[in-house]
Amino acid sequence: MYPKLSVIVPIYHPESFFDATIQSILTQDFDNFEVIISDDSVNKHTFTADYFREFENVIWVRNNNKRGIFSNLNNALNFASGEFIQIFCQDDIMHNHFLSNQFGLIANTEK
């Protein structure tokens, strides 16, 4: 079994395609991962905890004060429990076998 992976997604006022981003991560054929979403949208709250409650292995953190991209990213990293980290942007789509292909490459280089 592969080690646990933390997918880190720092967000700031994500647009309507954010649903597609989350779905592309959660439907991976790799199953030993968590998703950490750190929301820096302090002035306009796009999401509530209820939105993310329906997803397994998703941790959503809303910042009380605007942090900026790097501090928001570091905040998300504080919640990660995986041995490996994958940083992913709020407006990207993860191809179906992305995580399993990545770990396949890691496993081959460790031999």
mmCIF file of N, CA, C and O in Angstrom:
data_model
loop_
_atom_site.group_PDB
_atom_site.id
_atom_site.type_symbol
_atom_site.label_atom_id
_atom_site.label_comp_id
_atom_site.label_asym_id
_atom_site.label_seq_id
_atom_site.Cartn_x
_atom_site.Cartn_y
_atom_site.Cartn_z
ATOM 1 N N MET A 1 0.833 -1.184 0.000
ATOM 2 C CA MET A 1 0.000 0.000 0.000
ATOM 3 C C MET A 1 0.877 1.247 0.000
ATOM 4 O O MET A 1 1.910 1.283 0.643
ATOM 5 N N TYR A 2 0.446 2.230 -0.724
ATOM 6 C CA TYR A 2 1.197 3.477 -0.806
ATOM 7 C C TYR A 2 1.018 4.306 0.463
ATOM 8 O O TYR A 2 -0.010 4.226 1.119
ATOM 9 N N PRO A 3 2.004 5.133 0.787
ATOM 10 C CA PRO A 3 1.859 6.036 1.939
ATOM 11 C C PRO A 3 0.743 7.052 1.686
ATOM 12 O O PRO A 3 0.368 7.307 0.534
ATOM 13 N N LYS A 4 0.263 7.646 2.739
ATOM 14 C CA LYS A 4 -0.811 8.623 2.637
ATOM 15 C C LYS A 4 -0.316 9.906 1.978
ATOM 16 O O LYS A 4 0.804 10.348 2.204
ATOM 17 N N LEU A 5 -1.187 10.488 1.171
ATOM 18 C CA LEU A 5 -0.903 11.724 0.448
ATOM 19 C C LEU A 5 -1.877 12.797 0.911
ATOM 20 O O LEU A 5 -3.070 12.521 1.098
ATOM 21 N N SER A 6 -1.389 14.001 1.099
ATOM 22 C CA SER A 6 -2.245 15.152 1.396
ATOM 23 C C SER A 6 -2.278 16.051 0.167
ATOM 24 O O SER A 6 -1.234 16.514 -0.298
ATOM 25 N N VAL A 7 -3.471 16.248 -0.382
ATOM 26 C CA VAL A 7 -3.655 17.170 -1.496
ATOM 27 C C VAL A 7 -4.064 18.505 -0.884
ATOM 28 O O VAL A 7 -5.098 18.606 -0.230
ATOM 29 N N ILE A 8 -3.238 19.512 -1.102
ATOM 30 C CA ILE A 8 -3.431 20.834 -0.517
ATOM 31 C C ILE A 8 -4.002 21.763 -1.580
ATOM 32 O O ILE A 8 -3.418 21.906 -2.648
ATOM 33 N N VAL A 9 -5.157 22.395 -1.250
ATOM 34 C CA VAL A 9 -5.790 23.313 -2.201
ATOM 35 C C VAL A 9 -6.065 24.638 -1.476
ATOM 36 O O VAL A 9 -7.079 24.777 -0.788
ATOM 37 N N PRO A 10 -5.158 25.611 -1.625
ATOM 38 C CA PRO A 10 -5.446 26.929 -1.063
ATOM 39 C C PRO A 10 -6.425 27.651 -1.999
ATOM 40 O O PRO A 10 -6.233 27.641 -3.221
ATOM 41 N N ILE A 11 -7.487 28.241 -1.440
ATOM 42 C CA ILE A 11 -8.470 28.904 -2.304
ATOM 43 C C ILE A 11 -8.705 30.345 -1.862
ATOM 44 O O ILE A 11 -8.515 30.703 -0.698
ATOM 45 N N TYR A 12 -9.120 31.150 -2.838
ATOM 46 C CA TYR A 12 -9.500 32.535 -2.608
ATOM 47 C C TYR A 12 -10.574 32.887 -3.620
ATOM 48 O O TYR A 12 -10.303 32.915 -4.820
ATOM 49 N N HIS A 13 -11.784 33.075 -3.167
ATOM 50 C CA HIS A 13 -12.931 33.378 -4.033
ATOM 51 C C HIS A 13 -12.973 32.469 -5.259
ATOM 52 O O HIS A 13 -12.907 32.950 -6.390
ATOM 53 N N PRO A 14 -13.061 31.179 -5.054
ATOM 54 C CA PRO A 14 -13.087 30.276 -6.215
ATOM 55 C C PRO A 14 -14.346 30.499 -7.058
ATOM 56 O O PRO A 14 -15.407 30.835 -6.546
ATOM 57 N N GLU A 15 -14.173 30.326 -8.334
ATOM 58 C CA GLU A 15 -15.289 30.522 -9.268
ATOM 59 C C GLU A 15 -16.156 29.266 -9.320
ATOM 60 O O GLU A 15 -15.900 28.285 -8.645
ATOM 61 N N SER A 16 -17.126 29.293 -10.188
ATOM 62 C CA SER A 16 -18.109 28.205 -10.260
ATOM 63 C C SER A 16 -17.493 26.860 -10.647
ATOM 64 O O SER A 16 -18.061 25.828 -10.352
ATOM 65 N N PHE A 17 -16.350 26.844 -11.296
ATOM 66 C CA PHE A 17 -15.736 25.574 -11.698
ATOM 67 C C PHE A 17 -14.998 24.880 -10.562
ATOM 68 O O PHE A 17 -14.403 23.835 -10.760
ATOM 69 N N PHE A 18 -15.033 25.426 -9.359
ATOM 70 C CA PHE A 18 -14.378 24.787 -8.223
ATOM 71 C C PHE A 18 -14.995 23.422 -7.924
ATOM 72 O O PHE A 18 -14.294 22.503 -7.502
ATOM 73 N N ASP A 19 -16.294 23.264 -8.151
ATOM 74 C CA ASP A 19 -16.938 21.958 -7.979
ATOM 75 C C ASP A 19 -16.249 20.906 -8.840
ATOM 76 O O ASP A 19 -16.014 19.786 -8.403
ATOM 77 N N ALA A 20 -15.929 21.272 -10.074
ATOM 78 C CA ALA A 20 -15.253 20.340 -10.979
ATOM 79 C C ALA A 20 -13.847 20.017 -10.471
ATOM 80 O O ALA A 20 -13.381 18.878 -10.586
ATOM 81 N N THR A 21 -13.177 20.994 -9.890
ATOM 82 C CA THR A 21 -11.847 20.764 -9.319
ATOM 83 C C THR A 21 -11.920 19.731 -8.203
ATOM 84 O O THR A 21 -11.162 18.756 -8.195
ATOM 85 N N ILE A 22 -12.829 19.934 -7.263
ATOM 86 C CA ILE A 22 -12.971 19.013 -6.132
ATOM 87 C C ILE A 22 -13.355 17.615 -6.616
ATOM 88 O O ILE A 22 -12.784 16.611 -6.173
ATOM 89 N N GLN A 23 -14.308 17.533 -7.527
ATOM 90 C CA GLN A 23 -14.728 16.223 -8.042
ATOM 91 C C GLN A 23 -13.576 15.513 -8.743
ATOM 92 O O GLN A 23 -13.429 14.292 -8.621
ATOM 93 N N SER A 24 -12.746 16.258 -9.468
ATOM 94 C CA SER A 24 -11.621 15.628 -10.168
ATOM 95 C C SER A 24 -10.605 15.057 -9.190
ATOM 96 O O SER A 24 -9.937 14.068 -9.484
ATOM 97 N N ILE A 25 -10.491 15.649 -8.017
ATOM 98 C CA ILE A 25 -9.584 15.128 -6.990
ATOM 99 C C ILE A 25 -10.205 13.910 -6.306
ATOM 100 O O ILE A 25 -9.565 12.875 -6.137
ATOM 101 N N LEU A 26 -11.464 14.036 -5.932
ATOM 102 C CA LEU A 26 -12.108 12.981 -5.139
ATOM 103 C C LEU A 26 -12.412 11.714 -5.935
ATOM 104 O O LEU A 26 -12.646 10.665 -5.338
ATOM 105 N N THR A 27 -12.390 11.780 -7.245
ATOM 106 C CA THR A 27 -12.692 10.598 -8.060
ATOM 107 C C THR A 27 -11.430 9.918 -8.590
ATOM 108 O O THR A 27 -11.502 9.121 -9.527
ATOM 109 N N GLN A 28 -10.311 10.174 -7.960
ATOM 110 C CA GLN A 28 -9.060 9.519 -8.359
ATOM 111 C C GLN A 28 -9.132 8.019 -8.075
ATOM 112 O O GLN A 28 -9.857 7.573 -7.188
ATOM 113 N N ASP A 29 -8.371 7.235 -8.834
ATOM 114 C CA ASP A 29 -8.312 5.791 -8.582
ATOM 115 C C ASP A 29 -7.323 5.454 -7.463
ATOM 116 O O ASP A 29 -7.165 4.317 -7.092
ATOM 117 N N PHE A 30 -6.681 6.427 -6.923
ATOM 118 C CA PHE A 30 -5.789 6.313 -5.768
ATOM 119 C C PHE A 30 -6.647 6.603 -4.537
ATOM 120 O O PHE A 30 -7.416 7.555 -4.532
ATOM 121 N N ASP A 31 -6.546 5.784 -3.492
ATOM 122 C CA ASP A 31 -7.500 5.970 -2.396
ATOM 123 C C ASP A 31 -6.900 6.340 -1.041
ATOM 124 O O ASP A 31 -7.637 6.570 -0.096
ATOM 125 N N ASN A 32 -5.605 6.452 -0.935
ATOM 126 C CA ASN A 32 -5.008 6.770 0.359
ATOM 127 C C ASN A 32 -4.591 8.241 0.402
ATOM 128 O O ASN A 32 -3.408 8.573 0.394
ATOM 129 N N PHE A 33 -5.604 9.117 0.419
ATOM 130 C CA PHE A 33 -5.300 10.534 0.438
ATOM 131 C C PHE A 33 -6.382 11.315 1.167
ATOM 132 O O PHE A 33 -7.487 10.843 1.378
ATOM 133 N N GLU A 34 -5.995 12.530 1.544
ATOM 134 C CA GLU A 34 -6.916 13.494 2.131
ATOM 135 C C GLU A 34 -6.800 14.780 1.321
ATOM 136 O O GLU A 34 -5.808 14.986 0.623
ATOM 137 N N VAL A 35 -7.813 15.617 1.420
ATOM 138 C CA VAL A 35 -7.798 16.908 0.749
ATOM 139 C C VAL A 35 -7.924 17.978 1.827
ATOM 140 O O VAL A 35 -8.838 17.934 2.643
ATOM 141 N N ILE A 36 -6.983 18.913 1.823
ATOM 142 C CA ILE A 36 -7.017 20.022 2.755
ATOM 143 C C ILE A 36 -7.294 21.283 1.949
ATOM 144 O O ILE A 36 -6.526 21.637 1.058
ATOM 145 N N ILE A 37 -8.393 21.954 2.265
ATOM 146 C CA ILE A 37 -8.762 23.192 1.580
ATOM 147 C C ILE A 37 -8.669 24.318 2.592
ATOM 148 O O ILE A 37 -9.348 24.291 3.624
ATOM 149 N N SER A 38 -7.809 25.282 2.317
ATOM 150 C CA SER A 38 -7.677 26.453 3.179
ATOM 151 C C SER A 38 -8.268 27.646 2.443
ATOM 152 O O SER A 38 -7.770 28.064 1.397
ATOM 153 N N ASP A 39 -9.371 28.171 2.985
ATOM 154 C CA ASP A 39 -10.167 29.219 2.325
ATOM 155 C C ASP A 39 -9.765 30.589 2.859
ATOM 156 O O ASP A 39 -9.962 30.897 4.025
ATOM 157 N N ASP A 40 -9.228 31.403 1.976
ATOM 158 C CA ASP A 40 -8.780 32.745 2.340
ATOM 159 C C ASP A 40 -9.806 33.811 1.966
ATOM 160 O O ASP A 40 -9.503 34.994 1.950
ATOM 161 N N SER A 41 -11.017 33.402 1.659
ATOM 162 C CA SER A 41 -12.082 34.322 1.226
ATOM 163 C C SER A 41 -12.804 34.892 2.438
ATOM 164 O O SER A 41 -13.982 34.634 2.644
ATOM 165 N N VAL A 42 -12.133 35.695 3.228
ATOM 166 C CA VAL A 42 -12.709 36.143 4.500
ATOM 167 C C VAL A 42 -13.817 37.178 4.325
ATOM 168 O O VAL A 42 -14.699 37.280 5.169
ATOM 169 N N ASN A 43 -13.790 37.948 3.263
ATOM 170 C CA ASN A 43 -14.802 38.988 3.071
ATOM 171 C C ASN A 43 -16.057 38.482 2.378
ATOM 172 O O ASN A 43 -17.123 39.054 2.519
ATOM 173 N N LYS A 44 -15.916 37.439 1.601
ATOM 174 C CA LYS A 44 -17.056 36.873 0.882
ATOM 175 C C LYS A 44 -16.984 35.362 1.054
ATOM 176 O O LYS A 44 -16.182 34.687 0.425
ATOM 177 N N HIS A 45 -17.812 34.831 1.911
ATOM 178 C CA HIS A 45 -17.758 33.408 2.191
ATOM 179 C C HIS A 45 -18.558 32.642 1.150
ATOM 180 O O HIS A 45 -19.786 32.664 1.153
ATOM 181 N N THR A 46 -17.839 31.987 0.266
ATOM 182 C CA THR A 46 -18.454 31.223 -0.801
ATOM 183 C C THR A 46 -19.006 29.902 -0.298
ATOM 184 O O THR A 46 -20.019 29.431 -0.769
ATOM 185 N N PHE A 47 -18.337 29.313 0.673
ATOM 186 C CA PHE A 47 -18.701 27.992 1.166
ATOM 187 C C PHE A 47 -19.008 28.032 2.652
ATOM 188 O O PHE A 47 -18.585 28.925 3.365
ATOM 189 N N THR A 48 -19.714 27.018 3.085
ATOM 190 C CA THR A 48 -19.918 26.793 4.513
ATOM 191 C C THR A 48 -19.410 25.387 4.818
ATOM 192 O O THR A 48 -19.140 24.607 3.903
ATOM 193 N N ALA A 49 -19.303 25.077 6.079
ATOM 194 C CA ALA A 49 -18.850 23.739 6.469
ATOM 195 C C ALA A 49 -19.788 22.668 5.934
ATOM 196 O O ALA A 49 -19.365 21.557 5.635
ATOM 197 N N ASP A 50 -21.071 22.991 5.784
ATOM 198 C CA ASP A 50 -22.039 22.014 5.257
ATOM 199 C C ASP A 50 -21.691 21.563 3.844
ATOM 200 O O ASP A 50 -21.909 20.412 3.485
ATOM 201 N N TYR A 51 -21.159 22.468 3.034
ATOM 202 C CA TYR A 51 -20.795 22.120 1.661
ATOM 203 C C TYR A 51 -19.767 20.989 1.645
ATOM 204 O O TYR A 51 -19.868 20.056 0.860
ATOM 205 N N PHE A 52 -18.780 21.057 2.508
ATOM 206 C CA PHE A 52 -17.694 20.082 2.513
ATOM 207 C C PHE A 52 -18.005 18.851 3.356
ATOM 208 O O PHE A 52 -17.318 17.848 3.258
ATOM 209 N N ARG A 53 -19.018 18.913 4.182
ATOM 210 C CA ARG A 53 -19.366 17.788 5.046
ATOM 211 C C ARG A 53 -19.750 16.547 4.246
ATOM 212 O O ARG A 53 -19.573 15.431 4.703
ATOM 213 N N GLU A 54 -20.278 16.746 3.038
ATOM 214 C CA GLU A 54 -20.703 15.605 2.227
ATOM 215 C C GLU A 54 -19.530 14.807 1.648
ATOM 216 O O GLU A 54 -19.699 13.695 1.205
ATOM 217 N N PHE A 55 -18.346 15.376 1.661
ATOM 218 C CA PHE A 55 -17.179 14.721 1.089
ATOM 219 C C PHE A 55 -16.371 14.023 2.175
ATOM 220 O O PHE A 55 -16.030 14.629 3.185
ATOM 221 N N GLU A 56 -16.037 12.760 1.934
ATOM 222 C CA GLU A 56 -15.135 12.070 2.847
ATOM 223 C C GLU A 56 -13.721 12.584 2.642
ATOM 224 O O GLU A 56 -13.375 13.042 1.575
ATOM 225 N N ASN A 57 -12.937 12.479 3.624
ATOM 226 C CA ASN A 57 -11.512 12.833 3.634
ATOM 227 C C ASN A 57 -11.199 14.249 3.142
ATOM 228 O O ASN A 57 -10.137 14.500 2.595
ATOM 229 N N VAL A 58 -12.139 15.201 3.351
ATOM 230 C CA VAL A 58 -11.890 16.602 3.029
ATOM 231 C C VAL A 58 -11.901 17.407 4.322
ATOM 232 O O VAL A 58 -12.834 17.330 5.113
ATOM 233 N N ILE A 59 -10.831 18.162 4.515
ATOM 234 C CA ILE A 59 -10.734 19.072 5.650
ATOM 235 C C ILE A 59 -10.796 20.484 5.091
ATOM 236 O O ILE A 59 -9.987 20.854 4.229
ATOM 237 N N TRP A 60 -11.765 21.249 5.543
ATOM 238 C CA TRP A 60 -11.928 22.630 5.086
ATOM 239 C C TRP A 60 -11.649 23.566 6.243
ATOM 240 O O TRP A 60 -12.213 23.412 7.328
ATOM 241 N N VAL A 61 -10.763 24.522 6.010
ATOM 242 C CA VAL A 61 -10.391 25.497 7.020
ATOM 243 C C VAL A 61 -10.646 26.881 6.443
ATOM 244 O O VAL A 61 -10.169 27.204 5.351
ATOM 245 N N ARG A 62 -11.438 27.679 7.154
ATOM 246 C CA ARG A 62 -11.670 29.059 6.717
ATOM 247 C C ARG A 62 -10.847 29.987 7.598
ATOM 248 O O ARG A 62 -10.918 29.922 8.826
ATOM 249 N N ASN A 63 -10.066 30.841 6.962
ATOM 250 C CA ASN A 63 -9.231 31.785 7.692
ATOM 251 C C ASN A 63 -10.081 32.933 8.241
ATOM 252 O O ASN A 63 -11.005 33.401 7.572
ATOM 253 N N ASN A 64 -9.771 33.383 9.438
ATOM 254 C CA ASN A 64 -10.477 34.515 10.038
ATOM 255 C C ASN A 64 -10.009 35.848 9.480
ATOM 256 O O ASN A 64 -10.761 36.808 9.452
ATOM 257 N N ASN A 65 -8.751 35.896 9.061
ATOM 258 C CA ASN A 65 -8.168 37.105 8.461
ATOM 259 C C ASN A 65 -7.504 36.718 7.157
ATOM 260 O O ASN A 65 -6.946 35.626 7.038
ATOM 261 N N LYS A 66 -7.544 37.630 6.186
ATOM 262 C CA LYS A 66 -6.899 37.349 4.896
ATOM 263 C C LYS A 66 -5.401 37.168 5.124
ATOM 264 O O LYS A 66 -4.752 37.985 5.745
ATOM 265 N N ARG A 67 -4.878 36.058 4.606
ATOM 266 C CA ARG A 67 -3.477 35.705 4.817
ATOM 267 C C ARG A 67 -2.606 35.963 3.589
ATOM 268 O O ARG A 67 -1.415 36.144 3.708
ATOM 269 N N GLY A 68 -3.169 35.866 2.415
ATOM 270 C CA GLY A 68 -2.367 35.912 1.201
ATOM 271 C C GLY A 68 -1.998 34.493 0.793
ATOM 272 O O GLY A 68 -2.110 33.554 1.585
ATOM 273 N N ILE A 69 -1.534 34.324 -0.429
ATOM 274 C CA ILE A 69 -1.341 32.992 -1.019
ATOM 275 C C ILE A 69 -0.358 32.125 -0.233
ATOM 276 O O ILE A 69 -0.633 30.969 0.054
ATOM 277 N N PHE A 70 0.780 32.642 0.136
ATOM 278 C CA PHE A 70 1.789 31.785 0.768
ATOM 279 C C PHE A 70 1.435 31.440 2.211
ATOM 280 O O PHE A 70 1.618 30.309 2.655
ATOM 281 N N SER A 71 0.907 32.392 2.930
ATOM 282 C CA SER A 71 0.479 32.104 4.297
ATOM 283 C C SER A 71 -0.730 31.167 4.299
ATOM 284 O O SER A 71 -0.855 30.297 5.163
ATOM 285 N N ASN A 72 -1.607 31.327 3.321
ATOM 286 C CA ASN A 72 -2.753 30.428 3.186
ATOM 287 C C ASN A 72 -2.287 29.008 2.875
ATOM 288 O O ASN A 72 -2.786 28.032 3.435
ATOM 289 N N LEU A 73 -1.315 28.887 2.005
ATOM 290 C CA LEU A 73 -0.737 27.586 1.677
ATOM 291 C C LEU A 73 -0.086 26.964 2.914
ATOM 292 O O LEU A 73 -0.309 25.793 3.223
ATOM 293 N N ASN A 74 0.678 27.739 3.651
ATOM 294 C CA ASN A 74 1.303 27.231 4.874
ATOM 295 C C ASN A 74 0.258 26.822 5.899
ATOM 296 O O ASN A 74 0.444 25.833 6.619
ATOM 297 N N ASN A 75 -0.839 27.554 5.967
ATOM 298 C CA ASN A 75 -1.921 27.198 6.882
ATOM 299 C C ASN A 75 -2.473 25.818 6.526
ATOM 300 O O ASN A 75 -2.685 24.981 7.401
ATOM 301 N N ALA A 76 -2.688 25.573 5.259
ATOM 302 C CA ALA A 76 -3.186 24.263 4.816
ATOM 303 C C ALA A 76 -2.189 23.164 5.166
ATOM 304 O O ALA A 76 -2.586 22.078 5.606
ATOM 305 N N LEU A 77 -0.918 23.432 4.995
ATOM 306 C CA LEU A 77 0.115 22.435 5.305
ATOM 307 C C LEU A 77 0.101 22.043 6.781
ATOM 308 O O LEU A 77 0.427 20.901 7.123
ATOM 309 N N ASN A 78 -0.294 22.951 7.648
ATOM 310 C CA ASN A 78 -0.377 22.649 9.081
ATOM 311 C C ASN A 78 -1.379 21.546 9.388
ATOM 312 O O ASN A 78 -1.268 20.884 10.414
ATOM 313 N N PHE A 79 -2.362 21.347 8.527
ATOM 314 C CA PHE A 79 -3.395 20.346 8.757
ATOM 315 C C PHE A 79 -3.098 19.018 8.051
ATOM 316 O O PHE A 79 -3.825 18.052 8.221
ATOM 317 N N ALA A 80 -2.058 18.964 7.250
ATOM 318 C CA ALA A 80 -1.742 17.778 6.457
ATOM 319 C C ALA A 80 -1.196 16.663 7.337
ATOM 320 O O ALA A 80 -0.358 16.889 8.206
ATOM 321 N N SER A 81 -1.668 15.449 7.094
ATOM 322 C CA SER A 81 -1.161 14.290 7.840
ATOM 323 C C SER A 81 -0.492 13.276 6.916
ATOM 324 O O SER A 81 -0.050 12.230 7.378
ATOM 325 N N GLY A 82 -0.416 13.577 5.625
ATOM 326 C CA GLY A 82 0.188 12.651 4.679
ATOM 327 C C GLY A 82 1.706 12.680 4.696
ATOM 328 O O GLY A 82 2.324 13.668 5.104
ATOM 329 N N GLU A 83 2.279 11.579 4.252
ATOM 330 C CA GLU A 83 3.736 11.506 4.132
ATOM 331 C C GLU A 83 4.226 12.319 2.928
ATOM 332 O O GLU A 83 5.340 12.813 2.910
ATOM 333 N N PHE A 84 3.356 12.436 1.920
ATOM 334 C CA PHE A 84 3.654 13.214 0.726
ATOM 335 C C PHE A 84 2.609 14.307 0.569
ATOM 336 O O PHE A 84 1.470 14.157 1.005
ATOM 337 N N ILE A 85 3.007 15.407 -0.089
ATOM 338 C CA ILE A 85 2.136 16.564 -0.301
ATOM 339 C C ILE A 85 2.002 16.809 -1.799
ATOM 340 O O ILE A 85 2.997 16.791 -2.524
ATOM 341 N N GLN A 86 0.783 17.041 -2.239
ATOM 342 C CA GLN A 86 0.509 17.479 -3.608
ATOM 343 C C GLN A 86 -0.232 18.805 -3.516
ATOM 344 O O GLN A 86 -1.334 18.859 -2.963
ATOM 345 N N ILE A 87 0.367 19.880 -4.002
ATOM 346 C CA ILE A 87 -0.295 21.174 -4.014
ATOM 347 C C ILE A 87 -1.082 21.274 -5.320
ATOM 348 O O ILE A 87 -0.566 20.952 -6.392
ATOM 349 N N PHE A 88 -2.330 21.710 -5.203
ATOM 350 C CA PHE A 88 -3.194 21.776 -6.370
ATOM 351 C C PHE A 88 -3.940 23.101 -6.370
ATOM 352 O O PHE A 88 -4.363 23.582 -5.312
ATOM 353 N N CYS A 89 -4.094 23.693 -7.537
ATOM 354 C CA CYS A 89 -4.745 24.997 -7.666
ATOM 355 C C CYS A 89 -6.264 24.861 -7.723
ATOM 356 O O CYS A 89 -6.787 23.861 -8.202
ATOM 357 N N GLN A 90 -6.945 25.891 -7.250
ATOM 358 C CA GLN A 90 -8.398 25.894 -7.143
ATOM 359 C C GLN A 90 -9.119 25.859 -8.485
ATOM 360 O O GLN A 90 -10.303 25.551 -8.536
ATOM 361 N N ASP A 91 -8.436 26.151 -9.563
ATOM 362 C CA ASP A 91 -9.089 26.212 -10.870
ATOM 363 C C ASP A 91 -8.544 25.180 -11.854
ATOM 364 O O ASP A 91 -8.705 25.310 -13.052
ATOM 365 N N ASP A 92 -7.903 24.138 -11.349
ATOM 366 C CA ASP A 92 -7.361 23.084 -12.201
ATOM 367 C C ASP A 92 -8.211 21.826 -12.107
ATOM 368 O O ASP A 92 -8.955 21.639 -11.159
ATOM 369 N N ILE A 93 -8.052 20.977 -13.079
ATOM 370 C CA ILE A 93 -8.731 19.681 -13.101
ATOM 371 C C ILE A 93 -7.657 18.601 -13.038
ATOM 372 O O ILE A 93 -6.699 18.617 -13.806
ATOM 373 N N MET A 94 -7.816 17.659 -12.124
ATOM 374 C CA MET A 94 -6.865 16.563 -11.961
ATOM 375 C C MET A 94 -7.298 15.408 -12.870
ATOM 376 O O MET A 94 -8.411 14.917 -12.750
ATOM 377 N N HIS A 95 -6.415 15.011 -13.772
ATOM 378 C CA HIS A 95 -6.731 13.889 -14.664
ATOM 379 C C HIS A 95 -6.930 12.609 -13.855
ATOM 380 O O HIS A 95 -6.355 12.443 -12.786
ATOM 381 N N ASN A 96 -7.729 11.688 -14.399
ATOM 382 C CA ASN A 96 -8.215 10.510 -13.680
ATOM 383 C C ASN A 96 -7.162 9.719 -12.912
ATOM 384 O O ASN A 96 -7.395 9.299 -11.799
ATOM 385 N N HIS A 97 -6.021 9.476 -13.480
ATOM 386 C CA HIS A 97 -5.021 8.609 -12.859
ATOM 387 C C HIS A 97 -3.804 9.394 -12.367
ATOM 388 O O HIS A 97 -2.730 8.823 -12.180
ATOM 389 N N PHE A 98 -3.983 10.669 -12.142
ATOM 390 C CA PHE A 98 -2.866 11.536 -11.780
ATOM 391 C C PHE A 98 -2.130 11.054 -10.528
ATOM 392 O O PHE A 98 -0.917 10.876 -10.532
ATOM 393 N N LEU A 99 -2.862 10.833 -9.445
ATOM 394 C CA LEU A 99 -2.207 10.461 -8.183
ATOM 395 C C LEU A 99 -1.579 9.069 -8.246
ATOM 396 O O LEU A 99 -0.466 8.871 -7.769
ATOM 397 N N SER A 100 -2.265 8.119 -8.847
ATOM 398 C CA SER A 100 -1.684 6.767 -8.940
ATOM 399 C C SER A 100 -0.469 6.763 -9.865
ATOM 400 O O SER A 100 0.516 6.063 -9.589
ATOM 401 N N ASN A 101 -0.492 7.537 -10.931
ATOM 402 C CA ASN A 101 0.680 7.631 -11.811
ATOM 403 C C ASN A 101 1.856 8.267 -11.082
ATOM 404 O O ASN A 101 3.001 7.830 -11.220
ATOM 405 N N GLN A 102 1.576 9.289 -10.302
ATOM 406 C CA GLN A 102 2.633 9.946 -9.540
ATOM 407 C C GLN A 102 3.290 8.974 -8.561
ATOM 408 O O GLN A 102 4.511 8.907 -8.469
ATOM 409 N N PHE A 103 2.476 8.225 -7.848
ATOM 410 C CA PHE A 103 3.036 7.274 -6.886
ATOM 411 C C PHE A 103 3.719 6.107 -7.586
ATOM 412 O O PHE A 103 4.661 5.539 -7.055
ATOM 413 N N GLY A 104 3.260 5.755 -8.756
ATOM 414 C CA GLY A 104 3.952 4.735 -9.539
ATOM 415 C C GLY A 104 5.363 5.176 -9.873
ATOM 416 O O GLY A 104 6.315 4.388 -9.808
ATOM 417 N N LEU A 105 5.513 6.451 -10.229
ATOM 418 C CA LEU A 105 6.848 6.968 -10.526
ATOM 419 C C LEU A 105 7.718 7.000 -9.272
ATOM 420 O O LEU A 105 8.900 6.664 -9.315
ATOM 421 N N ILE A 106 7.134 7.381 -8.146
ATOM 422 C CA ILE A 106 7.898 7.405 -6.893
ATOM 423 C C ILE A 106 8.354 6.007 -6.520
ATOM 424 O O ILE A 106 9.505 5.781 -6.147
ATOM 425 N N ALA A 107 7.458 5.041 -6.638
ATOM 426 C CA ALA A 107 7.793 3.651 -6.291
ATOM 427 C C ALA A 107 8.904 3.121 -7.178
ATOM 428 O O ALA A 107 9.795 2.403 -6.709
ATOM 429 N N ASN A 108 8.898 3.476 -8.458
ATOM 430 C CA ASN A 108 9.944 3.005 -9.380
ATOM 431 C C ASN A 108 11.296 3.653 -9.119
ATOM 432 O O ASN A 108 12.321 3.035 -9.347
ATOM 433 N N THR A 109 11.302 4.878 -8.626
ATOM 434 C CA THR A 109 12.593 5.541 -8.366
ATOM 435 C C THR A 109 13.191 5.102 -7.034
ATOM 436 O O THR A 109 14.386 5.264 -6.820
ATOM 437 N N GLU A 110 12.377 4.540 -6.140
ATOM 438 C CA GLU A 110 12.890 4.108 -4.836
ATOM 439 C C GLU A 110 13.525 2.714 -4.899
ATOM 440 O O GLU A 110 14.135 2.290 -3.932
ATOM 441 N N LYS A 111 13.408 2.024 -5.998
ATOM 442 C CA LYS A 111 13.966 0.672 -6.121
ATOM 443 C C LYS A 111 15.448 0.716 -6.373
ATOM 444 O O LYS A 111 16.014 1.570 -6.890
#
